[in-house]
PDB file of C-alpha atoms and ligand atoms in Angstrom:
ATOM      1  CA  MET A 336     -43.443  95.656 105.775  1.00 52.00           C
ATOM      2  CA  ILE A 337     -42.194  96.423 102.086  1.00 45.00           C
ATOM      3  CA  TYR A 338     -43.417  96.257  99.173  1.00 37.00           C
ATOM      4  CA  GLY A 339     -40.985  95.309  95.881  1.00 36.00           C
ATOM      5  CA  ASN A 340     -37.237  95.687  94.503  1.00 34.00           C
ATOM      6  CA  ALA A 341     -37.946  99.235  92.933  1.00 34.00           C
ATOM      7  CA  ALA A 342     -34.558 100.935  92.989  1.00 33.00           C
ATOM      8  CA  LEU A 343     -33.410 104.150  95.710  1.00 35.00           C
ATOM      9  CA  LYS A 344     -35.082 107.498  95.204  1.00 36.00           C
ATOM     10  CA  ASP A 345     -31.458 108.775  95.350  1.00 37.00           C
ATOM     11  CA  THR A 346     -28.647 107.889  92.939  1.00 36.00           C
ATOM     12  CA  GLY A 347     -25.793 110.432  94.470  1.00 40.00           C
ATOM     13  CA  SER A 348     -24.062 108.535  95.994  1.00 48.00           C
ATOM     14  CA  GLN A 349     -20.683 107.204  96.351  1.00 56.00           C
ATOM     15  CA  GLN A 350     -19.026 103.955  97.111  1.00 64.00           C
ATOM     16  CA  SER A 351     -16.334 103.687 100.182  1.00 74.00           C
ATOM     17  CA  ASP A 352     -14.331 102.174 101.755  1.00 81.00           C
ATOM     18  CA  ALA A 353     -14.487 103.707 105.009  1.00 89.00           C
ATOM     19  CA  PRO A 354     -15.155 100.916 107.910  1.00 93.00           C
ATOM     20  CA  ILE A 355     -18.703 101.030 108.553  1.00 96.00           C
ATOM     21  CA  LEU A 356     -19.672 100.667 112.076  1.00 97.00           C
ATOM     22  CA  PHE A 357     -22.998  98.650 113.708  1.00 97.00           C
ATOM     23  CA  ARG A 358     -24.310 100.520 117.464  1.00 98.00           C
ATOM     24  CA  ARG A 359     -27.567 101.042 118.882  1.00 98.00           C
ATOM     25  CA  PRO A 360     -29.377 103.814 117.118  1.00 98.00           C
ATOM     26  CA  ARG A 361     -29.406 107.285 119.962  1.00 98.00           C
ATOM     27  CA  SER A 362     -32.991 109.882 119.525  1.00 97.00           C
ATOM     28  CA  GLU A 363     -30.646 111.910 118.277  1.00 97.00           C
ATOM     29  CA  ASP A 364     -30.800 109.345 114.576  1.00 97.00           C
ATOM     30  CA  GLY A 365     -34.503 108.783 114.185  1.00 96.00           C
ATOM     31  CA  HIS A 366     -34.125 112.273 111.018  1.00 95.00           C
ATOM     32  CA  SER A 367     -31.115 111.011 109.797  1.00 97.00           C
ATOM     33  CA  VAL A 368     -33.308 107.402 109.631  1.00 97.00           C
ATOM     34  CA  TRP A 369     -35.844 109.118 108.213  1.00 97.00           C
ATOM     35  CA  GLU A 370     -34.049 110.308 105.808  1.00 96.00           C
ATOM     36  CA  LEU A 371     -32.264 107.154 104.743  1.00 97.00           C
ATOM     37  CA  ILE A 372     -36.051 105.630 104.505  1.00 96.00           C
ATOM     38  CA  SER A 373     -37.618 107.905 102.631  1.00 95.00           C
ATOM     39  CA  ALA A 374     -35.023 108.117  99.674  1.00 94.00           C
ATOM     40  CA  THR A 375     -36.318 104.399  99.316  1.00 92.00           C
ATOM     41  CA  ALA A 376     -38.370 103.572  97.206  1.00 87.00           C
ATOM     42  CA  ALA A 377     -38.600  99.991  98.074  1.00 85.00           C
ATOM     43  CA  LEU A 378     -40.049 100.836 101.162  1.00 89.00           C
ATOM     44  CA  ASP A 379     -43.065 102.579 103.494  1.00 85.00           C
ATOM     45  CA  ASP A 380     -42.106 105.322 104.232  1.00 84.00           C
ATOM     46  CA  ASN A 381     -43.129 106.837 108.250  1.00 88.00           C
ATOM     47  CA  SER A 382     -43.649 109.824 110.371  1.00 94.00           C
ATOM     48  CA  SER A 383     -40.684 110.484 111.129  1.00 95.00           C
ATOM     49  CA  TYR A 384     -41.964 110.870 115.025  1.00 96.00           C
ATOM     50  CA  CYS A 385     -42.216 107.100 114.764  1.00 97.00           C
ATOM     51  CA  ASN A 386     -38.773 106.521 113.407  1.00 97.00           C
ATOM     52  CA  LEU A 387     -37.469 109.161 117.032  1.00 97.00           C
ATOM     53  CA  LEU A 388     -39.348 106.191 118.797  1.00 98.00           C
ATOM     54  CA  GLN A 389     -37.433 103.473 117.892  1.00 98.00           C
ATOM     55  CA  CYS A 390     -34.140 105.066 117.661  1.00 98.00           C
ATOM     56  CA  SER A 391     -35.009 105.846 121.715  1.00 98.00           C
ATOM     57  CA  HIS A 392     -38.031 103.972 123.235  1.00 98.00           C
ATOM     58  CA  PHE A 393     -36.118 100.619 120.443  1.00 98.00           C
ATOM     59  CA  ALA A 394     -33.383 101.218 120.560  1.00 98.00           C
ATOM     60  CA  SER A 395     -32.280  97.577 121.975  1.00 98.00           C
ATOM     61  CA  THR A 396     -34.319  95.902 119.363  1.00 98.00           C
ATOM     62  CA  CYS A 397     -33.076  98.823 116.399  1.00 98.00           C
ATOM     63  CA  ALA A 398     -29.766  99.333 114.418  1.00 98.00           C
ATOM     64  CA  VAL A 399     -27.480 101.512 112.853  1.00 98.00           C
ATOM     65  CA  ALA A 400     -24.442 101.236 110.184  1.00 98.00           C
ATOM     66  CA  GLU A 401     -22.536 103.966 110.479  1.00 97.00           C
ATOM     67  CA  ARG A 402     -19.944 104.731 107.614  1.00 97.00           C
ATOM     68  CA  ASP A 403     -18.030 108.834 107.415  1.00 94.00           C
ATOM     69  CA  GLY A 404     -20.406 109.849 110.242  1.00 94.00           C
ATOM     70  CA  ALA A 405     -23.457 109.041 108.316  1.00 96.00           C
ATOM     71  CA  ILE A 406     -26.541 107.119 108.248  1.00 97.00           C
ATOM     72  CA  VAL A 407     -25.570 104.193 105.706  1.00 97.00           C
ATOM     73  CA  GLY A 408     -28.151 101.679 106.839  1.00 98.00           C
ATOM     74  CA  TRP A 409     -30.867 101.276 109.277  1.00 98.00           C
ATOM     75  CA  LEU A 410     -32.397  98.122 111.084  1.00 98.00           C
ATOM     76  CA  SER A 411     -36.048  98.894 113.361  1.00 98.00           C
ATOM     77  CA  GLY A 412     -37.318  95.499 115.412  1.00 98.00           C
ATOM     78  CA  TYR A 413     -39.520  94.338 118.349  1.00 98.00           C
ATOM     79  CA  VAL A 414     -40.028  92.172 120.971  1.00 98.00           C
ATOM     80  CA  PRO A 415     -43.643  91.177 120.316  1.00 97.00           C
ATOM     81  CA  PRO A 416     -44.668  90.727 124.170  1.00 95.00           C
ATOM     82  CA  ASP A 417     -46.132  87.729 124.107  1.00 96.00           C
ATOM     83  CA  ARG A 418     -43.559  86.277 122.897  1.00 96.00           C
ATOM     84  CA  GLU A 419     -40.256  87.217 124.197  1.00 97.00           C
ATOM     85  CA  ASP A 420     -38.388  84.965 122.640  1.00 98.00           C
ATOM     86  CA  THR A 421     -38.776  86.801 118.753  1.00 98.00           C
ATOM     87  CA  LEU A 422     -36.922  89.861 117.764  1.00 98.00           C
ATOM     88  CA  PHE A 423     -39.948  91.091 115.158  1.00 98.00           C
ATOM     89  CA  VAL A 424     -37.691  92.140 112.203  1.00 98.00           C
ATOM     90  CA  TRP A 425     -40.258  95.960 111.000  1.00 97.00           C
ATOM     91  CA  GLN A 426     -37.473  97.155 108.818  1.00 96.00           C
ATOM     92  CA  VAL A 427     -34.344  96.650 107.339  1.00 96.00           C
ATOM     93  CA  CYS A 428     -32.617  99.293 105.097  1.00 96.00           C
ATOM     94  CA  VAL A 429     -28.803  99.798 103.076  1.00 97.00           C
ATOM     95  CA  GLY A 430     -28.472 103.165 101.643  1.00 96.00           C
ATOM     96  CA  SER A 431     -27.400 102.371  98.299  1.00 93.00           C
ATOM     97  CA  GLN A 432     -23.571 103.301  98.505  1.00 91.00           C
ATOM     98  CA  ALA A 433     -23.560 100.456 100.910  1.00 95.00           C
ATOM     99  CA  ARG A 434     -25.179  96.955 100.059  1.00 94.00           C
ATOM    100  CA  GLY A 435     -23.803  93.543  98.809  1.00 93.00           C
ATOM    101  CA  GLN A 436     -21.792  94.288 101.391  1.00 94.00           C
ATOM    102  CA  GLY A 437     -23.188  91.922 103.919  1.00 96.00           C
ATOM    103  CA  VAL A 438     -24.476  95.551 106.569  1.00 97.00           C
ATOM    104  CA  ALA A 439     -28.704  94.182 106.181  1.00 98.00           C
ATOM    105  CA  SER A 440     -27.284  90.609 107.018  1.00 98.00           C
ATOM    106  CA  ARG A 441     -24.717  92.597 109.871  1.00 98.00           C
ATOM    107  CA  LEU A 442     -27.602  94.314 111.203  1.00 98.00           C
ATOM    108  CA  ILE A 443     -29.512  91.461 112.313  1.00 98.00           C
ATOM    109  CA  GLY A 444     -26.425  90.299 113.892  1.00 98.00           C
ATOM    110  CA  ALA A 445     -25.394  93.352 115.731  1.00 97.00           C
ATOM    111  CA  VAL A 446     -28.904  93.067 117.233  1.00 98.00           C
ATOM    112  CA  LEU A 447     -29.013  89.721 118.086  1.00 98.00           C
ATOM    113  CA  ALA A 448     -25.168  90.050 119.279  1.00 97.00           C
ATOM    114  CA  ARG A 449     -26.376  92.270 122.596  1.00 97.00           C
ATOM    115  CA  PRO A 450     -26.889  90.796 125.365  1.00 97.00           C
ATOM    116  CA  SER A 451     -30.328  92.166 125.819  1.00 97.00           C
ATOM    117  CA  SER A 452     -30.715  90.035 123.521  1.00 98.00           C
ATOM    118  CA  SER A 453     -29.836  87.000 124.217  1.00 97.00           C
ATOM    119  CA  ARG A 454     -33.589  85.080 124.761  1.00 97.00           C
ATOM    120  CA  ILE A 455     -33.573  85.429 121.900  1.00 98.00           C
ATOM    121  CA  ARG A 456     -34.442  82.117 119.319  1.00 98.00           C
ATOM    122  CA  TYR A 457     -36.752  83.405 116.856  1.00 98.00           C
ATOM    123  CA  VAL A 458     -36.957  85.800 113.959  1.00 98.00           C
ATOM    124  CA  GLU A 459     -39.632  86.968 112.225  1.00 98.00           C
ATOM    125  CA  CYS A 460     -40.497  89.628 109.349  1.00 98.00           C
ATOM    126  CA  THR A 461     -43.166  90.116 106.420  1.00 97.00           C
ATOM    127  CA  ILE A 462     -42.629  90.138 103.410  1.00 95.00           C
ATOM    128  CA  THR A 463     -44.543  90.146 100.174  1.00 94.00           C
ATOM    129  CA  GLN A 464     -43.869  87.215  97.799  1.00 93.00           C
ATOM    130  CA  GLN A 465     -42.651  89.450  94.986  1.00 91.00           C
ATOM    131  CA  ASN A 466     -40.179  90.862  97.134  1.00 92.00           C
ATOM    132  CA  THR A 467     -36.997  89.282  95.389  1.00 94.00           C
ATOM    133  CA  ALA A 468     -33.694  90.694  98.093  1.00 94.00           C
ATOM    134  CA  SER A 469     -36.031  90.253 101.509  1.00 95.00           C
ATOM    135  CA  TRP A 470     -36.453  86.156 100.480  1.00 97.00           C
ATOM    136  CA  ARG A 471     -33.104  86.551  99.494  1.00 97.00           C
ATOM    137  CA  LEU A 472     -31.821  88.098 102.610  1.00 98.00           C
ATOM    138  CA  PHE A 473     -33.903  86.259 105.395  1.00 98.00           C
ATOM    139  CA  GLY A 474     -33.578  83.167 103.575  1.00 98.00           C
ATOM    140  CA  SER A 475     -29.200  83.569 104.366  1.00 98.00           C
ATOM    141  CA  VAL A 476     -29.688  84.490 108.063  1.00 98.00           C
ATOM    142  CA  ALA A 477     -31.924  81.624 108.380  1.00 98.00           C
ATOM    143  CA  ARG A 478     -28.306  79.177 106.340  1.00 98.00           C
ATOM    144  CA  THR A 479     -26.249  81.627 108.236  1.00 98.00           C
ATOM    145  CA  LEU A 480     -27.959  80.418 111.609  1.00 98.00           C
ATOM    146  CA  ARG A 481     -28.164  76.769 110.637  1.00 98.00           C
ATOM    147  CA  THR A 482     -31.957  76.830 111.462  1.00 98.00           C
ATOM    148  CA  GLN A 483     -35.402  76.692 109.553  1.00 98.00           C
ATOM    149  CA  LEU A 484     -37.266  79.369 107.903  1.00 98.00           C
ATOM    150  CA  SER A 485     -41.078  79.277 107.178  1.00 98.00           C
ATOM    151  CA  LYS A 486     -43.987  80.945 105.807  1.00 97.00           C
ATOM    152  CA  ALA A 487     -47.416  81.474 106.624  1.00 96.00           C
ATOM    153  CA  GLU A 488     -49.903  84.085 105.039  1.00 93.00           C
ATOM    154  CA  TYR A 489     -50.643  86.947 107.169  1.00 95.00           C
ATOM    155  CA  PHE A 490     -51.522  90.044 106.580  1.00 94.00           C
ATOM    156  CA  ARG A 491     -53.493  89.215 103.019  1.00 95.00           C
ATOM    157  CA  LYS A 492     -54.952  92.249 100.432  1.00 95.00           C
ATOM    158  CA  ASP A 493     -58.656  91.634 100.531  1.00 94.00           C
ATOM    159  CA  ILE A 494     -58.801  91.545 104.884  1.00 95.00           C
ATOM    160  CA  HIS A 495     -55.796  93.680 106.248  1.00 95.00           C
ATOM    161  CA  PHE A 496     -55.185  96.687 103.016  1.00 92.00           C
ATOM    162  CA  LYS A 497     -58.504  97.229 100.807  1.00 94.00           C
ATOM    163  CA  GLY A 498     -56.790  95.838  97.665  1.00 94.00           C
ATOM    164  CA  THR A 499     -54.299  99.025  98.297  1.00 92.00           C
ATOM    165  CA  HIS A 500     -50.827  96.421  99.355  1.00 89.00           C
ATOM    166  CA  ASP A 501     -50.209  92.814  98.108  1.00 91.00           C
ATOM    167  CA  SER A 502     -49.932  90.695 100.400  1.00 94.00           C
ATOM    168  CA  GLU A 503     -47.996  89.799 103.532  1.00 95.00           C
ATOM    169  CA  LEU A 504     -46.600  86.483 104.142  1.00 97.00           C
ATOM    170  CA  ALA A 505     -45.142  85.667 108.005  1.00 98.00           C
ATOM    171  CA  VAL A 506     -41.410  84.968 108.316  1.00 98.00           C
ATOM    172  CA  THR A 507     -40.577  82.899 110.518  1.00 98.00           C
ATOM    173  CA  ILE A 508     -36.455  82.214 111.714  1.00 98.00           C
ATOM    174  CA  GLY A 509     -35.534  79.511 113.629  1.00 98.00           C
ATOM    175  CA  PRO A 510     -34.704  78.190 116.998  1.00 98.00           C
ATOM    176  CA  PHE A 511     -31.441  78.677 116.199  1.00 98.00           C
ATOM    177  CA  ARG A 512     -28.759  78.113 119.061  1.00 97.00           C
ATOM    178  CA  ARG A 513     -26.941  81.229 120.539  1.00 96.00           C
ATOM    179  CA  GLU A 514     -23.558  80.560 119.447  1.00 96.00           C
ATOM    180  CA  GLN A 515     -24.156  80.943 115.963  1.00 97.00           C
ATOM    181  CA  VAL A 516     -25.540  84.851 116.046  1.00 97.00           C
ATOM    182  CA  ALA A 517     -21.239  85.301 115.751  1.00 96.00           C
ATOM    183  CA  ALA A 518     -21.317  84.124 111.911  1.00 96.00           C
ATOM    184  CA  LEU A 519     -24.247  87.016 110.832  1.00 94.00           C
ATOM    185  CA  LYS A 520     -21.649  89.336 112.480  1.00 77.00           C
ATOM    186  CA  ALA A 521     -18.256  88.082 110.321  1.00 59.00           C
TER     187      ALA A 521
HETATM  188  C1  COA B1346     -32.761  94.122 101.252  1.00 58.61           C
HETATM  189  C2  COA B1346     -31.785  95.465 101.434  1.00 58.61           C
HETATM  190  C3  COA B1346     -32.213  95.260 102.580  1.00 58.61           C
HETATM  191  C4  COA B1346     -30.276  94.328 101.420  1.00 58.61           C
HETATM  192  O1  COA B1346     -29.115  94.611 102.000  1.00 58.61           O
HETATM  193  P1  COA B1346     -27.918  94.101 101.347  1.00 58.61           P
HETATM  194  O2  COA B1346     -26.798  94.422 102.786  1.00 58.61           O
HETATM  195  O3  COA B1346     -27.042  94.558 100.081  1.00 58.61           O
HETATM  196  O4  COA B1346     -27.719  93.243 102.482  1.00 58.61           O
HETATM  197  P2  COA B1346     -26.520  91.859 102.344  1.00 58.61           P
HETATM  198  O5  COA B1346     -25.522  92.368 102.025  1.00 58.61           O
HETATM  199  O6  COA B1346     -26.814  91.655 103.395  1.00 58.61           O
HETATM  200  O7  COA B1346     -26.877  90.801 101.833  1.00 58.61           O
HETATM  201  C5  COA B1346     -27.259  89.677 102.285  1.00 58.61           C
HETATM  202  C6  COA B1346     -28.147  88.518 101.457  1.00 58.61           C
HETATM  203  O8  COA B1346     -29.086  89.304 100.089  1.00 58.61           O
HETATM  204  C7  COA B1346     -28.418  88.721  99.225  1.00 58.61           C
HETATM  205  N1  COA B1346     -29.605  89.877  98.886  1.00 58.61           N
HETATM  206  C8  COA B1346     -29.604  91.405  99.047  1.00 58.61           C
HETATM  207  N2  COA B1346     -30.320  91.798  98.652  1.00 58.61           N
HETATM  208  C9  COA B1346     -30.280  90.967  97.333  1.00 58.61           C
HETATM  209  C10 COA B1346     -30.705  91.950  95.275  1.00 58.61           C
HETATM  210  N3  COA B1346     -31.276  92.780  95.388  1.00 58.61           N
HETATM  211  N4  COA B1346     -31.227  90.297  94.999  1.00 58.61           N
HETATM  212  C11 COA B1346     -30.812  89.173  95.075  1.00 58.61           C
HETATM  213  N5  COA B1346     -29.844  88.900  96.615  1.00 58.61           N
HETATM  214  C12 COA B1346     -29.899  90.006  97.002  1.00 58.61           C
HETATM  215  C13 COA B1346     -27.288  88.694  98.758  1.00 58.61           C
HETATM  216  O9  COA B1346     -26.645  87.904  97.660  1.00 58.61           O
HETATM  217  C14 COA B1346     -26.973  87.980 100.214  1.00 58.61           C
HETATM  218  O10 COA B1346     -27.382  86.876 100.168  1.00 58.61           O
HETATM  219  P3  COA B1346     -25.956  85.533 100.317  1.00 58.61           P
HETATM  220  O11 COA B1346     -25.373  85.447 101.779  1.00 58.61           O
HETATM  221  O12 COA B1346     -26.787  84.095 100.340  1.00 58.61           O
HETATM  222  O13 COA B1346     -24.355  85.830  99.461  1.00 58.61           O
HETATM  223  C15 COA B1346     -31.249  96.486 100.442  1.00 58.61           C
HETATM  224  O14 COA B1346     -30.838  96.009  98.724  1.00 58.61           O
HETATM  225  C16 COA B1346     -32.128  97.770 100.292  1.00 58.61           C
HETATM  226  O15 COA B1346     -32.823  98.473 101.747  1.00 58.61           O
HETATM  227  N6  COA B1346     -33.207  97.429  99.974  1.00 58.61           N
HETATM  228  C17 COA B1346     -34.669  98.821  99.431  1.00 58.61           C
HETATM  229  C18 COA B1346     -35.562  98.723 101.027  1.00 58.61           C
HETATM  230  C19 COA B1346     -35.659  96.831 101.127  1.00 58.61           C
HETATM  231  O16 COA B1346     -36.237  95.900  99.775  1.00 58.61           O
HETATM  232  N7  COA B1346     -35.584  95.916 102.650  1.00 58.61           N
HETATM  233  C20 COA B1346     -36.602  95.341 102.616  1.00 58.61           C
HETATM  234  C21 COA B1346     -35.994  94.257 103.240  1.00 58.61           C
HETATM  235  S1  COA B1346     -35.678  92.958 104.183  1.00 58.61           S
END
């Protein structure tokens, strides 16, 4: 999912006090999402077509954070076909101008709070060992949901990436009670 704690490639964005709206993505958001991810050095780039599919076919398990009409945060996720009770979080990305304001946590909360997520009791993702921001984010999510976080080796550097990418650990948060989800939206 992510390579580390590298800084955003862009640097020019201004802070704003305008409210942030959390909502399902629309297909028209796909290219802006692609631009946000492309500007974030820490994240794997995807094709814009991939982001278009996420914003359309997978909209119910993805979310955007919008401020002043601009996409400042993004979460892509899906429910693995054989695990209906799980939200797998693929990427979380918050623009530099919106970090440190709970946007990433609220993106996760926004997806979990939807009626379509009523069966979800676990959040999963994969994280490289050295990605401190991700460990902190998902550790915080587990604490807020008042449940445990477990990790296990998953995609290995030697076997799955032929040495080109650090190993990804599978992280599982849960089970959590639905009532706790509201705490992530605060
Ligand atoms: C990681 C990222 C998504 C965090 O977004 P954010 O909106 O600033 O995160 P939040 O404000 O929701 O923070 C959630 C928790 O993570 C912690 N955290 C977030 N970024 C952190 C960082 N860089 N270093 C240490 N802790 C961090 C916060 O302190 C908070 O913990 P708390 O609830 O115990 O106070 C954002 O920095 C980003 O997009 N980074 C580049 C892409 C990336 O690495 N994505 C992978 C994340 S899965």
